[in-house]
XYZ file of C-alpha atoms in Angstrom:
165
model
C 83.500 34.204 100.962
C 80.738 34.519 98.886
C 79.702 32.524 95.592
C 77.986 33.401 92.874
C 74.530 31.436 92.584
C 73.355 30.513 89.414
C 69.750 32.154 90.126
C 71.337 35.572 91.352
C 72.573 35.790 87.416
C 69.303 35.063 86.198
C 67.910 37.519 88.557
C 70.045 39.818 87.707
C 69.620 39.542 83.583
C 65.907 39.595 84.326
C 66.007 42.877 86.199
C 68.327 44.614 83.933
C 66.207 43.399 81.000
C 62.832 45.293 83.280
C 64.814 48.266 83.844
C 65.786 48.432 80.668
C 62.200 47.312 79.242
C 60.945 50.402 81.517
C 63.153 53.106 80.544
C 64.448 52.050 77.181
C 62.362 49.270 75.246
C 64.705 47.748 72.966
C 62.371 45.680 70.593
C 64.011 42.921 68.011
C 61.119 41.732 65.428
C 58.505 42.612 67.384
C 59.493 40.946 70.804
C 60.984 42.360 73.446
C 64.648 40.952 73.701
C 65.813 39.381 77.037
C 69.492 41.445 77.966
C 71.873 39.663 79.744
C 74.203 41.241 82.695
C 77.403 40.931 80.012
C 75.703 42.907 77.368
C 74.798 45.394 79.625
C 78.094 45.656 80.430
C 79.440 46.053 76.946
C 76.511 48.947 76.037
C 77.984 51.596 77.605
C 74.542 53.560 75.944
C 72.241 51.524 77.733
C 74.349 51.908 81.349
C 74.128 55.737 81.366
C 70.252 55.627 80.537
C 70.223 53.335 82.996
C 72.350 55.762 85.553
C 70.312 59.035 84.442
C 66.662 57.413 85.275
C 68.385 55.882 88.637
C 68.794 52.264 89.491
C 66.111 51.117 91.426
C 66.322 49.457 94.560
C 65.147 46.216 93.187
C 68.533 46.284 91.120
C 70.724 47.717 93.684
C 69.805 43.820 95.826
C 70.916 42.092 92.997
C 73.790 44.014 92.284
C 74.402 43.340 95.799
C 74.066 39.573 95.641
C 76.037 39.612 92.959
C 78.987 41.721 93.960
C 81.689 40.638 97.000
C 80.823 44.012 98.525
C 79.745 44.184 102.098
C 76.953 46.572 103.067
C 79.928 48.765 104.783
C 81.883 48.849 101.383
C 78.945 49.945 99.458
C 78.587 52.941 102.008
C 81.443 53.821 101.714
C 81.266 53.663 98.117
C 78.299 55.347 97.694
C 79.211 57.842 100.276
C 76.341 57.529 102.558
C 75.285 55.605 106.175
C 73.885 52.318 106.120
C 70.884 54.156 107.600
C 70.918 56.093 104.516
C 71.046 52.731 102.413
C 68.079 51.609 104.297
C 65.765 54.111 103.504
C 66.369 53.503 99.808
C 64.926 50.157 100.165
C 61.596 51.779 102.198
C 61.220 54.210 99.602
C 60.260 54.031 95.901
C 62.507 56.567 94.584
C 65.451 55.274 92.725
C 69.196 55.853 93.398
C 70.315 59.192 92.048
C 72.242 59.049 88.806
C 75.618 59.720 91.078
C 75.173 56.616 93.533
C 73.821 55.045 90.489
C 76.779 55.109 88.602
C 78.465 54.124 91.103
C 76.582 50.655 91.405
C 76.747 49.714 88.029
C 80.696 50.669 88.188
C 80.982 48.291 91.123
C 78.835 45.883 89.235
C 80.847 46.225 86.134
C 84.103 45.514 87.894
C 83.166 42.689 89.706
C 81.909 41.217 85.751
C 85.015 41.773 85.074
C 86.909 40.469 87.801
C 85.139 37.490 88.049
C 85.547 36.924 83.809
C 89.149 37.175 84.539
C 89.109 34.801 87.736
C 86.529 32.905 87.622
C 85.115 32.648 90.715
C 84.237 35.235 93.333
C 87.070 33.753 95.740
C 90.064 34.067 94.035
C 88.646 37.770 92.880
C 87.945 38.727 96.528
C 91.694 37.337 97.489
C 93.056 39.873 95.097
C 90.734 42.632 95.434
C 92.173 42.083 99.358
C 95.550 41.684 98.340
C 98.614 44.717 97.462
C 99.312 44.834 94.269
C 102.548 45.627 92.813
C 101.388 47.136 89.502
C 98.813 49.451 91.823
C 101.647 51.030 93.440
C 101.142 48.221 96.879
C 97.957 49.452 97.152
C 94.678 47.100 97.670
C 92.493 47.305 94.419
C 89.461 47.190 97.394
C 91.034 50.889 98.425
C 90.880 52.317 95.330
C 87.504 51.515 94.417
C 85.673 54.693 95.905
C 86.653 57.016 92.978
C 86.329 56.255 89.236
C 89.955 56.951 88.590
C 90.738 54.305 90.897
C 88.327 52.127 89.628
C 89.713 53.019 86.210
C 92.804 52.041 87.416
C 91.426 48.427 88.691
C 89.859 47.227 85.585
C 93.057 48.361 83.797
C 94.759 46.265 85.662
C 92.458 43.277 85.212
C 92.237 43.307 81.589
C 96.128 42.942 81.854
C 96.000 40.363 84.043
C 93.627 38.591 81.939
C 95.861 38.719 78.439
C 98.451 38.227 80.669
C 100.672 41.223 80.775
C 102.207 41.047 84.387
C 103.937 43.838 85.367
């Protein structure tokens, strides 16, 4: 199982805060002002600029590092061969806006999950694991769609002001 590294969360605040920089400069007294991963997450403004330019490749790595995902999860996620996956990371062109919503929903849940958690282990034992409340269904399986995803992070924010079903 994978943990999180201290340096992929810096890597990934600094390459949200150059995506961001790129696309949309958010300026505070005349400095450019560093974003962090969590407040990325709580802008919901700044993720769908961010899905309607494309993530780049650069970000999808991270995103990667950061999330429990194997590459086979994030095909299947994204709906595409590994091959396909590959040839993002040749080429220059950044995800379209539907794989890229996609990523930052994955990226978003796993923030979430691992908030709730606290540590990619015990997130990626009960992403794994049925779940009564999800109908004995593996939060991992329901993933792929937004609804399910919906679903997911529903169920985390219960778990995590303790509402057990």
């Amino acid at each position: 199982m994978k943990t999180i590294e201290k340096s992929v969360v810096e890597k990934l605040d600094h390459e949200i805060t150059h995506v961001v920089k790129t696309g949309v400069v958010r300026k505070s007294a005349g400095a450019t002002v560093k974003i962090s991963h969590s407040d990325f997450f709580k802008d919901k403004l700044m993720m769908i600029k961010v899905i309607r330019e494309g993530v780049p490749y650069s970000l999808f790595t991270i995103i990667q590092a950061y999330t429990p995902f194997t590459d086979k999860d994030w095909s299947n996620f994204l709906d595409i061969s590994t091959k396909s996956l590959l040839r993002y990371k040749q080429s220059t062109k950044n995800f379209k806006p539907i794989h890229s919503e996609k990523i930052i929903e994955m990226a978003e849940v796993t923030n979430i999950g691992l908030d709730v958690f606290g540590s990619m282990e015990k997130f990626k034992l009960w992403l794994e694991t049925p779940n009564f409340s999800l109908g004995n269904i593996k939060p991992m399986d329901l993933l792929r769609d937004s609804y399910g995803k919906e679903l997911v992070i529903s169920e985390l924010t219960r778990i995590n002001y303790g509402i057990l079903v």
